[in-house]
């Protein structure tokens, strides 16, 4: 069996100077592409030691922000139709006309639209993504008992389905 001196002679003089483990040597040589990268100690990463017990344990707690605490519910019932250069979507909602203006909002990008209704501390959300094709604009109108969303199409084409996956 070869001793440490014999091995260091086979690997060169710098191997004898380094007392790194194979894990550290692999990480040093290959950086973040190293096979053992996830197992090494890295700056900025909290190291959690195992206490030897089988039972689960709490690692940490984090305070929730007000945004995290809001209750959210999905709006799953709506209707829609293709109106030439636009697509119109409606959501039945009793009392929608009594809510403040900023309680009903629409956000969009080229292939999605999100309607948010804040009522009694709950956010009701209708997420429309991915849309059948690109849109350039989204507007909302409130009528008694309904919210209408108008999506302006980027290209005037017929939409057989509202969403791409339909």
CSV table of N, CA and C in Angstrom, one decimal:
chain,number,residue,atom,x,y,z
A,1,UNK,N,0.8,-1.2,0.0
A,1,UNK,CA,0.0,0.0,0.0
A,1,UNK,C,0.9,1.2,0.0
A,2,UNK,N,0.6,2.2,-0.8
A,2,UNK,CA,1.4,3.4,-0.9
A,2,UNK,C,1.0,4.4,0.2
A,3,UNK,N,2.0,5.1,0.7
A,3,UNK,CA,1.7,6.0,1.7
A,3,UNK,C,1.5,7.4,1.1
A,4,UNK,N,1.3,8.4,1.9
A,4,UNK,CA,1.0,9.8,1.4
A,4,UNK,C,2.1,10.4,0.6
A,5,UNK,N,3.3,10.1,1.0
A,5,UNK,CA,4.5,10.7,0.3
A,5,UNK,C,4.6,10.1,-1.1
A,6,UNK,N,4.3,8.8,-1.2
A,6,UNK,CA,4.4,8.1,-2.5
A,6,UNK,C,3.3,8.7,-3.5
A,7,UNK,N,2.1,9.0,-3.0
A,7,UNK,CA,1.0,9.5,-3.8
A,7,UNK,C,1.4,10.9,-4.2
A,8,UNK,N,1.9,11.7,-3.3
A,8,UNK,CA,2.2,13.1,-3.7
A,8,UNK,C,3.3,13.2,-4.7
A,9,UNK,N,4.3,12.2,-4.7
A,9,UNK,CA,5.3,12.2,-5.7
A,9,UNK,C,4.7,11.8,-7.1
A,10,UNK,N,3.7,11.0,-7.1
A,10,UNK,CA,3.0,10.6,-8.4
A,10,UNK,C,2.2,11.8,-9.0
A,11,UNK,N,1.7,12.7,-8.1
A,11,UNK,CA,0.8,13.7,-8.6
A,11,UNK,C,1.5,15.1,-8.7
A,12,UNK,N,2.8,15.1,-8.4
A,12,UNK,CA,3.5,16.4,-8.5
A,12,UNK,C,3.6,17.1,-7.2
A,13,UNK,N,4.5,18.2,-7.2
A,13,UNK,CA,4.8,18.9,-6.0
A,13,UNK,C,3.6,19.7,-5.5
A,14,UNK,N,2.7,20.3,-6.4
A,14,UNK,CA,1.6,21.1,-5.9
A,14,UNK,C,0.6,20.3,-5.2
A,15,UNK,N,0.4,19.0,-5.5
A,15,UNK,CA,-0.6,18.1,-4.8
A,15,UNK,C,-0.2,18.0,-3.4
A,16,UNK,N,1.1,17.9,-3.1
A,16,UNK,CA,1.5,17.7,-1.7
A,16,UNK,C,1.2,19.0,-0.9
A,17,UNK,N,1.2,20.2,-1.5
A,17,UNK,CA,0.9,21.4,-0.8
A,17,UNK,C,-0.5,21.6,-0.5
A,18,UNK,N,-1.4,21.0,-1.3
A,18,UNK,CA,-2.8,21.2,-1.2
A,18,UNK,C,-3.3,20.0,-0.3
A,19,UNK,N,-4.1,20.4,0.6
A,19,UNK,CA,-4.7,19.3,1.5
A,19,UNK,C,-6.2,19.3,1.2
A,20,UNK,N,-6.7,19.7,0.0
A,20,UNK,CA,-8.1,19.7,-0.3
A,20,UNK,C,-8.6,18.3,-0.5
A,21,UNK,N,-9.9,18.1,-0.3
A,21,UNK,CA,-10.5,16.9,-0.5
A,21,UNK,C,-10.7,16.8,-2.0
A,22,UNK,N,-11.1,15.6,-2.5
A,22,UNK,CA,-11.4,15.4,-3.9
A,22,UNK,C,-12.6,16.3,-4.3
A,23,UNK,N,-13.5,16.5,-3.4
A,23,UNK,CA,-14.7,17.3,-3.7
A,23,UNK,C,-14.2,18.7,-4.0
A,24,UNK,N,-13.4,19.3,-3.1
A,24,UNK,CA,-12.9,20.7,-3.3
A,24,UNK,C,-12.0,20.8,-4.5
A,25,UNK,N,-11.2,19.8,-4.8
A,25,UNK,CA,-10.4,19.8,-6.0
A,25,UNK,C,-11.2,19.8,-7.2
A,26,UNK,N,-12.3,19.0,-7.3
A,26,UNK,CA,-13.2,19.0,-8.4
A,26,UNK,C,-13.9,20.3,-8.6
A,27,UNK,N,-14.3,20.9,-7.5
A,27,UNK,CA,-15.0,22.2,-7.6
A,27,UNK,C,-14.0,23.3,-8.1
A,28,UNK,N,-12.8,23.3,-7.6
A,28,UNK,CA,-11.8,24.3,-7.9
A,28,UNK,C,-11.4,24.1,-9.4
A,29,UNK,N,-11.4,22.9,-9.9
A,29,UNK,CA,-11.0,22.7,-11.3
A,29,UNK,C,-12.1,23.0,-12.3
A,30,UNK,N,-13.3,22.7,-11.9
A,30,UNK,CA,-14.4,22.8,-12.9
A,30,UNK,C,-15.4,23.9,-12.5
A,31,UNK,N,-15.3,24.6,-11.4
A,31,UNK,CA,-16.2,25.7,-11.0
A,31,UNK,C,-17.6,25.2,-10.8
A,32,UNK,N,-18.5,26.1,-11.3
A,32,UNK,CA,-19.9,25.8,-11.1
A,32,UNK,C,-20.4,24.6,-11.9
A,33,UNK,N,-19.6,24.1,-12.9
A,33,UNK,CA,-19.9,22.9,-13.7
A,33,UNK,C,-19.5,21.6,-13.0
A,34,UNK,N,-18.9,21.7,-11.9
A,34,UNK,CA,-18.4,20.5,-11.2
A,34,UNK,C,-19.5,19.6,-10.8
A,35,UNK,N,-19.3,18.4,-10.8
A,35,UNK,CA,-20.2,17.4,-10.4
A,35,UNK,C,-20.6,17.6,-8.9
A,36,UNK,N,-19.7,18.0,-8.1
A,36,UNK,CA,-20.0,18.1,-6.7
A,36,UNK,C,-20.3,19.5,-6.2
A,37,UNK,N,-20.5,20.4,-7.2
A,37,UNK,CA,-20.7,21.9,-6.8
A,37,UNK,C,-21.7,22.1,-5.8
A,38,UNK,N,-22.9,21.4,-5.8
A,38,UNK,CA,-23.9,21.6,-4.9
A,38,UNK,C,-23.6,21.2,-3.5
A,39,UNK,N,-22.6,20.3,-3.4
A,39,UNK,CA,-22.2,19.8,-2.0
A,39,UNK,C,-21.1,20.6,-1.4
A,40,UNK,N,-20.5,21.5,-2.1
A,40,UNK,CA,-19.4,22.3,-1.5
A,40,UNK,C,-20.0,23.5,-0.8
A,41,UNK,N,-19.2,24.1,0.1
A,41,UNK,CA,-19.5,25.3,0.8
A,41,UNK,C,-19.4,26.5,-0.1
A,42,UNK,N,-20.4,27.3,-0.2
A,42,UNK,CA,-20.3,28.5,-1.1
A,42,UNK,C,-20.7,29.7,-0.3
A,43,UNK,N,-20.1,30.8,-0.6
A,43,UNK,CA,-20.4,32.1,0.0
A,43,UNK,C,-21.8,32.5,-0.2
A,44,UNK,N,-22.5,33.0,0.8
A,44,UNK,CA,-23.8,33.5,0.6
A,44,UNK,C,-24.9,32.4,0.7
A,45,UNK,N,-24.5,31.2,0.9
A,45,UNK,CA,-25.5,30.1,1.0
A,45,UNK,C,-25.4,29.6,2.4
A,46,UNK,N,-26.6,29.6,3.1
A,46,UNK,CA,-26.7,29.1,4.5
A,46,UNK,C,-26.5,27.6,4.5
A,47,UNK,N,-25.6,27.2,5.4
A,47,UNK,CA,-25.3,25.8,5.6
A,47,UNK,C,-26.1,25.3,6.8
A,48,UNK,N,-26.9,24.3,6.6
A,48,UNK,CA,-27.7,23.7,7.6
A,48,UNK,C,-27.2,22.3,8.0
A,49,UNK,N,-26.8,22.2,9.2
A,49,UNK,CA,-26.3,20.9,9.6
A,49,UNK,C,-27.4,19.9,10.1
A,50,UNK,N,-27.2,18.7,9.8
A,50,UNK,CA,-28.2,17.7,10.2
A,50,UNK,C,-28.0,17.4,11.7
A,51,UNK,N,-29.1,17.3,12.4
A,51,UNK,CA,-29.0,17.0,13.8
A,51,UNK,C,-29.1,15.5,14.2
A,52,UNK,N,-29.2,14.7,13.2
A,52,UNK,CA,-29.2,13.2,13.4
A,52,UNK,C,-30.5,12.6,13.7
A,53,UNK,N,-31.6,13.5,13.8
A,53,UNK,CA,-32.9,13.0,14.1
A,53,UNK,C,-33.7,12.7,12.8
A,54,UNK,N,-34.6,11.8,12.9
A,54,UNK,CA,-35.4,11.4,11.7
A,54,UNK,C,-36.6,12.4,11.5
A,55,UNK,N,-37.0,13.0,12.6
A,55,UNK,CA,-38.2,13.8,12.5
A,55,UNK,C,-37.9,15.1,11.7
A,56,UNK,N,-38.9,15.6,11.0
A,56,UNK,CA,-38.8,16.9,10.2
A,56,UNK,C,-38.6,18.0,11.3
A,57,UNK,N,-37.9,19.0,10.8
A,57,UNK,CA,-37.7,20.2,11.7
A,57,UNK,C,-37.8,21.5,10.9
A,58,UNK,N,-38.2,22.5,11.6
A,58,UNK,CA,-38.3,23.8,11.0
A,58,UNK,C,-37.0,24.4,10.8
A,59,UNK,N,-36.7,24.8,9.5
A,59,UNK,CA,-35.4,25.3,9.2
A,59,UNK,C,-35.4,26.9,9.4
A,60,UNK,N,-36.4,27.5,9.0
A,60,UNK,CA,-36.5,29.0,9.2
A,60,UNK,C,-37.9,29.4,9.0
A,61,UNK,N,-38.2,30.6,9.5
A,61,UNK,CA,-39.5,31.2,9.2
A,61,UNK,C,-39.3,32.6,8.6
A,62,UNK,N,-40.2,33.0,7.8
A,62,UNK,CA,-40.1,34.3,7.1
A,62,UNK,C,-41.4,35.1,7.3
A,63,UNK,N,-41.3,36.3,7.6
A,63,UNK,CA,-42.5,37.1,7.7
A,63,UNK,C,-43.2,37.3,6.4
A,64,UNK,N,-44.5,37.2,6.4
A,64,UNK,CA,-45.3,37.4,5.1
A,64,UNK,C,-45.5,38.9,4.9
A,65,UNK,N,-45.5,39.4,3.7
A,65,UNK,CA,-45.8,40.7,3.4
A,65,UNK,C,-47.4,40.9,3.3
A,66,UNK,N,-47.8,42.1,3.2
A,66,UNK,CA,-49.3,42.3,3.1
A,66,UNK,C,-49.8,41.7,1.8
A,67,UNK,N,-49.0,41.7,0.7
A,67,UNK,CA,-49.4,41.1,-0.5
A,67,UNK,C,-49.5,39.6,-0.4
A,68,UNK,N,-48.7,39.0,0.4
A,68,UNK,CA,-48.8,37.5,0.5
A,68,UNK,C,-50.0,37.1,1.3
A,69,UNK,N,-50.4,38.0,2.2
A,69,UNK,CA,-51.5,37.7,3.1
A,69,UNK,C,-52.9,37.8,2.5
A,70,UNK,N,-53.0,38.5,1.3
A,70,UNK,CA,-54.2,38.6,0.6
A,70,UNK,C,-54.8,37.3,0.1
A,71,UNK,N,-56.0,37.1,0.4
A,71,UNK,CA,-56.7,35.9,-0.1
A,71,UNK,C,-57.0,36.0,-1.6
A,72,UNK,N,-56.7,35.0,-2.4
A,72,UNK,CA,-57.0,35.0,-3.8
A,72,UNK,C,-57.9,33.9,-4.2
A,73,UNK,N,-58.7,34.2,-5.2
A,73,UNK,CA,-59.6,33.1,-5.7
A,73,UNK,C,-59.6,33.3,-7.2
A,74,UNK,N,-59.6,32.2,-7.9
A,74,UNK,CA,-59.6,32.2,-9.4
A,74,UNK,C,-61.1,32.4,-9.9
A,75,UNK,N,-61.2,33.3,-10.9
A,75,UNK,CA,-62.5,33.4,-11.6
A,75,UNK,C,-62.4,32.4,-12.7
A,76,UNK,N,-63.3,31.4,-12.7
A,76,UNK,CA,-63.3,30.3,-13.7
A,76,UNK,C,-64.5,30.3,-14.7
A,77,UNK,N,-65.5,31.2,-14.4
A,77,UNK,CA,-66.6,31.2,-15.3
A,77,UNK,C,-66.7,32.6,-16.0
A,78,UNK,N,-66.6,32.5,-17.3
A,78,UNK,CA,-66.7,33.7,-18.1
A,78,UNK,C,-67.2,33.3,-19.5
A,79,UNK,N,-67.6,34.3,-20.3
A,79,UNK,CA,-68.0,34.1,-21.7
A,79,UNK,C,-67.1,34.9,-22.6
A,80,UNK,N,-67.1,34.6,-23.9
A,80,UNK,CA,-66.3,35.4,-24.8
A,80,UNK,C,-66.9,35.3,-26.2
A,81,UNK,N,-66.5,36.2,-27.1
A,81,UNK,CA,-66.8,36.1,-28.5
A,81,UNK,C,-65.9,36.9,-29.3
A,82,UNK,N,-65.7,36.5,-30.5
A,82,UNK,CA,-64.8,37.2,-31.5
A,82,UNK,C,-65.6,38.3,-32.1
A,83,UNK,N,-65.1,39.5,-32.1
A,83,UNK,CA,-65.8,40.7,-32.6
A,83,UNK,C,-65.0,41.4,-33.7
A,84,UNK,N,-64.5,40.6,-34.7
A,84,UNK,CA,-63.7,41.2,-35.7
A,84,UNK,C,-62.3,41.5,-35.3
A,85,UNK,N,-62.0,42.8,-35.1
A,85,UNK,CA,-60.7,43.3,-34.7
A,85,UNK,C,-60.5,43.2,-33.2
A,86,UNK,N,-61.5,42.8,-32.5
A,86,UNK,CA,-61.5,42.7,-31.0
A,86,UNK,C,-62.0,41.4,-30.6
A,87,UNK,N,-61.7,41.1,-29.3
A,87,UNK,CA,-62.3,39.9,-28.7
A,87,UNK,C,-63.0,40.5,-27.4
A,88,UNK,N,-64.2,40.1,-27.1
A,88,UNK,CA,-64.9,40.6,-26.0
A,88,UNK,C,-65.1,39.4,-25.0
A,89,UNK,N,-64.9,39.7,-23.7
A,89,UNK,CA,-65.0,38.7,-22.7
A,89,UNK,C,-65.9,39.3,-21.6
A,90,UNK,N,-66.8,38.6,-21.0
A,90,UNK,CA,-67.6,39.1,-19.9
A,90,UNK,C,-67.5,38.1,-18.7
A,91,UNK,N,-67.6,38.8,-17.6
A,91,UNK,CA,-67.6,38.0,-16.3
A,91,UNK,C,-68.8,38.5,-15.5
A,92,UNK,N,-69.7,37.6,-15.2
A,92,UNK,CA,-70.9,38.0,-14.4
A,92,UNK,C,-70.4,38.2,-12.9
A,93,UNK,N,-70.8,39.3,-12.4
A,93,UNK,CA,-70.4,39.7,-11.0
A,93,UNK,C,-71.4,40.6,-10.4
A,94,UNK,N,-72.2,40.1,-9.5
A,94,UNK,CA,-73.2,40.9,-8.8
A,94,UNK,C,-72.6,42.0,-8.0
A,95,UNK,N,-73.1,43.2,-8.0
A,95,UNK,CA,-72.6,44.3,-7.2
A,95,UNK,C,-71.3,44.9,-7.8
A,96,UNK,N,-70.9,44.6,-8.9
A,96,UNK,CA,-69.6,45.1,-9.5
A,96,UNK,C,-69.7,46.6,-9.7
A,97,UNK,N,-70.9,47.1,-10.0
A,97,UNK,CA,-71.0,48.5,-10.2
A,97,UNK,C,-70.9,49.3,-8.9
A,98,UNK,N,-71.0,48.7,-7.8
A,98,UNK,CA,-70.9,49.4,-6.5
A,98,UNK,C,-69.4,49.5,-6.0
A,99,UNK,N,-68.5,48.8,-6.6
A,99,UNK,CA,-67.1,48.8,-6.1
A,99,UNK,C,-66.4,50.0,-6.6
A,100,UNK,N,-65.4,50.5,-5.9
A,100,UNK,CA,-64.6,51.7,-6.3
A,100,UNK,C,-63.9,51.4,-7.7
A,101,UNK,N,-63.6,52.4,-8.4
A,101,UNK,CA,-63.0,52.3,-9.7
A,101,UNK,C,-61.7,51.5,-9.7
A,102,UNK,N,-60.8,51.7,-8.6
A,102,UNK,CA,-59.5,51.0,-8.6
A,102,UNK,C,-59.6,49.6,-8.0
A,103,UNK,N,-60.9,49.1,-7.7
A,103,UNK,CA,-61.0,47.7,-7.3
A,103,UNK,C,-61.1,46.8,-8.4
A,104,UNK,N,-61.3,47.3,-9.7
A,104,UNK,CA,-61.4,46.4,-10.8
A,104,UNK,C,-60.3,46.9,-11.8
A,105,UNK,N,-59.3,46.0,-12.0
A,105,UNK,CA,-58.1,46.4,-12.9
A,105,UNK,C,-57.9,45.3,-13.9
A,106,UNK,N,-57.2,45.8,-15.0
A,106,UNK,CA,-56.8,44.8,-16.1
A,106,UNK,C,-55.3,45.1,-16.3
A,107,UNK,N,-54.6,44.0,-16.5
A,107,UNK,CA,-53.2,44.1,-16.9
A,107,UNK,C,-53.0,43.2,-18.1
A,108,UNK,N,-52.1,43.6,-19.0
A,108,UNK,CA,-51.9,42.7,-20.2
A,108,UNK,C,-50.5,42.9,-20.7
A,109,UNK,N,-50.1,41.8,-21.5
A,109,UNK,CA,-48.9,41.9,-22.4
A,109,UNK,C,-49.4,41.4,-23.7
A,110,UNK,N,-48.5,41.1,-24.6
A,110,UNK,CA,-48.8,40.6,-25.9
A,110,UNK,C,-49.7,39.4,-26.0
A,111,UNK,N,-49.5,38.4,-25.1
A,111,UNK,CA,-50.2,37.1,-25.2
A,111,UNK,C,-51.0,36.8,-23.9
A,112,UNK,N,-51.2,37.8,-23.0
A,112,UNK,CA,-52.0,37.4,-21.8
A,112,UNK,C,-52.7,38.7,-21.3
A,113,UNK,N,-53.8,38.4,-20.5
A,113,UNK,CA,-54.5,39.5,-19.9
A,113,UNK,C,-55.0,38.9,-18.5
A,114,UNK,N,-55.0,39.8,-17.5
A,114,UNK,CA,-55.3,39.4,-16.2
A,114,UNK,C,-56.3,40.5,-15.6
A,115,UNK,N,-57.5,40.0,-15.3
A,115,UNK,CA,-58.5,40.8,-14.6
A,115,UNK,C,-58.4,40.6,-13.1
A,116,UNK,N,-58.4,41.6,-12.3
A,116,UNK,CA,-58.4,41.5,-10.9
A,116,UNK,C,-59.5,42.3,-10.3
A,117,UNK,N,-60.3,41.7,-9.5
A,117,UNK,CA,-61.4,42.4,-8.8
A,117,UNK,C,-61.1,42.2,-7.3
A,118,UNK,N,-61.0,43.3,-6.6
A,118,UNK,CA,-60.7,43.3,-5.1
A,118,UNK,C,-62.1,43.6,-4.4
A,119,UNK,N,-62.5,42.7,-3.7
A,119,UNK,CA,-63.8,42.8,-3.0
A,119,UNK,C,-63.8,42.1,-1.6
A,120,UNK,N,-64.1,42.9,-0.6
A,120,UNK,CA,-64.2,42.3,0.8
A,120,UNK,C,-62.8,41.7,1.2
A,121,UNK,N,-61.7,42.3,0.8
A,121,UNK,CA,-60.4,41.7,1.2
A,121,UNK,C,-59.9,40.5,0.4
A,122,UNK,N,-60.7,40.1,-0.6
A,122,UNK,CA,-60.3,39.0,-1.4
A,122,UNK,C,-60.0,39.5,-2.9
A,123,UNK,N,-59.0,39.0,-3.5
A,123,UNK,CA,-58.7,39.3,-4.9
A,123,UNK,C,-59.2,38.1,-5.7
A,124,UNK,N,-60.1,38.5,-6.6
A,124,UNK,CA,-60.7,37.5,-7.6
A,124,UNK,C,-59.9,37.8,-8.9
A,125,UNK,N,-59.3,36.7,-9.4
A,125,UNK,CA,-58.4,36.9,-10.6
A,125,UNK,C,-58.8,36.0,-11.7
A,126,UNK,N,-59.0,36.6,-12.9
A,126,UNK,CA,-59.2,35.9,-14.2
A,126,UNK,C,-57.9,36.0,-15.0
A,127,UNK,N,-57.2,34.9,-15.1
A,127,UNK,CA,-55.9,34.9,-15.9
A,127,UNK,C,-56.1,34.2,-17.2
A,128,UNK,N,-55.9,35.0,-18.3
A,128,UNK,CA,-56.1,34.5,-19.6
A,128,UNK,C,-54.7,34.4,-20.3
A,129,UNK,N,-54.2,33.2,-20.3
A,129,UNK,CA,-52.8,33.0,-20.9
A,129,UNK,C,-52.6,31.6,-21.3
A,130,UNK,N,-52.0,31.3,-22.4
A,130,UNK,CA,-51.6,32.2,-23.4
A,130,UNK,C,-52.8,32.4,-24.4
A,131,UNK,N,-53.0,33.6,-24.8
A,131,UNK,CA,-54.1,34.0,-25.7
A,131,UNK,C,-53.8,33.3,-27.1
A,132,UNK,N,-54.8,33.2,-27.8
A,132,UNK,CA,-54.7,32.6,-29.2
A,132,UNK,C,-53.7,33.3,-30.1
A,133,UNK,N,-53.7,34.6,-30.0
A,133,UNK,CA,-52.8,35.4,-30.8
A,133,UNK,C,-52.4,36.7,-30.0
A,134,UNK,N,-51.6,37.5,-30.5
A,134,UNK,CA,-51.1,38.7,-29.9
A,134,UNK,C,-52.2,39.8,-29.8
A,135,UNK,N,-52.2,40.5,-28.7
A,135,UNK,CA,-53.1,41.7,-28.6
A,135,UNK,C,-52.3,42.9,-28.4
A,136,UNK,N,-52.9,44.1,-28.6
A,136,UNK,CA,-52.2,45.3,-28.4
A,136,UNK,C,-52.7,46.1,-27.2
A,137,UNK,N,-53.9,45.8,-26.8
A,137,UNK,CA,-54.6,46.6,-25.8
A,137,UNK,C,-55.6,45.8,-25.1
A,138,UNK,N,-55.9,46.1,-23.8
A,138,UNK,CA,-57.0,45.5,-23.0
A,138,UNK,C,-57.7,46.6,-22.2
A,139,UNK,N,-59.0,46.6,-22.3
A,139,UNK,CA,-59.8,47.6,-21.6
A,139,UNK,C,-60.9,46.9,-20.8
A,140,UNK,N,-61.4,47.6,-19.8
A,140,UNK,CA,-62.5,47.0,-19.1
A,140,UNK,C,-63.6,48.1,-19.0
A,141,UNK,N,-64.9,47.5,-19.0
A,141,UNK,CA,-66.1,48.4,-18.8
A,141,UNK,C,-66.9,47.6,-17.8
A,142,UNK,N,-67.5,48.4,-16.9
A,142,UNK,CA,-68.4,47.8,-15.9
A,142,UNK,C,-69.8,48.1,-16.2
A,143,UNK,N,-70.6,47.2,-16.2
A,143,UNK,CA,-72.1,47.3,-16.4
A,143,UNK,C,-72.7,46.7,-15.2
A,144,UNK,N,-74.0,47.0,-14.9
A,144,UNK,CA,-74.7,46.3,-13.8
A,144,UNK,C,-74.6,44.8,-13.8
A,145,UNK,N,-73.9,44.2,-12.9
A,145,UNK,CA,-73.8,42.7,-12.8
A,145,UNK,C,-72.8,42.1,-13.7
A,146,UNK,N,-72.0,42.9,-14.5
A,146,UNK,CA,-71.0,42.3,-15.4
A,146,UNK,C,-69.8,43.2,-15.5
A,147,UNK,N,-68.7,42.6,-15.8
A,147,UNK,CA,-67.5,43.3,-16.3
A,147,UNK,C,-67.2,42.8,-17.7
A,148,UNK,N,-67.0,43.8,-18.6
A,148,UNK,CA,-66.6,43.5,-20.0
A,148,UNK,C,-65.1,43.8,-20.2
A,149,UNK,N,-64.4,42.8,-20.8
A,149,UNK,CA,-63.0,43.0,-21.2
A,149,UNK,C,-63.0,43.1,-22.7
A,150,UNK,N,-62.3,44.1,-23.2
A,150,UNK,CA,-62.2,44.2,-24.7
A,150,UNK,C,-60.7,44.1,-25.0
A,151,UNK,N,-60.3,43.1,-25.7
A,151,UNK,CA,-58.9,42.9,-26.2
A,151,UNK,C,-58.8,43.3,-27.6
A,152,UNK,N,-57.9,44.2,-27.9
A,152,UNK,CA,-57.7,44.6,-29.3
A,152,UNK,C,-56.6,43.7,-29.9
A,153,UNK,N,-57.0,43.0,-31.0
A,153,UNK,CA,-56.1,42.1,-31.7
A,153,UNK,C,-55.0,42.8,-32.4
A,154,UNK,N,-53.8,42.2,-32.4
A,154,UNK,CA,-52.7,42.8,-33.2
A,154,UNK,C,-53.0,42.6,-34.7
A,155,UNK,N,-53.5,41.5,-35.1
A,155,UNK,CA,-53.8,41.2,-36.5
A,155,UNK,C,-55.3,40.9,-36.5
A,156,UNK,N,-56.0,41.4,-37.5
A,156,UNK,CA,-57.4,41.1,-37.6
A,156,UNK,C,-57.6,39.8,-38.2
A,157,UNK,N,-57.9,38.8,-37.3
A,157,UNK,CA,-58.0,37.4,-37.7
A,157,UNK,C,-59.2,36.8,-36.9
A,158,UNK,N,-59.7,35.7,-37.3
A,158,UNK,CA,-60.7,35.0,-36.6
A,158,UNK,C,-60.1,34.1,-35.5
A,159,UNK,N,-60.6,34.2,-34.3
A,159,UNK,CA,-60.2,33.4,-33.2
A,159,UNK,C,-61.2,32.3,-33.0
A,160,UNK,N,-60.9,31.1,-33.3
A,160,UNK,CA,-61.8,30.0,-33.0
A,160,UNK,C,-61.8,29.6,-31.5
A,161,UNK,N,-60.7,29.9,-30.9
A,161,UNK,CA,-60.6,29.7,-29.4
A,161,UNK,C,-60.0,30.9,-28.8
A,162,UNK,N,-60.3,31.1,-27.5
A,162,UNK,CA,-59.7,32.3,-26.8
A,162,UNK,C,-58.3,32.0,-26.4
A,163,UNK,N,-58.1,30.9,-25.9
A,163,UNK,CA,-56.7,30.5,-25.4
A,163,UNK,C,-56.1,29.6,-26.4
A,164,UNK,N,-54.7,29.6,-26.4
A,164,UNK,CA,-54.0,28.7,-27.3
A,164,UNK,C,-54.2,27.2,-27.1
A,165,UNK,N,-54.4,26.9,-25.8
A,165,UNK,CA,-54.5,25.4,-25.5
A,165,UNK,C,-55.9,24.9,-25.6
A,166,UNK,N,-56.9,25.7,-25.9
A,166,UNK,CA,-58.3,25.2,-26.0
A,166,UNK,C,-58.5,24.2,-27.1
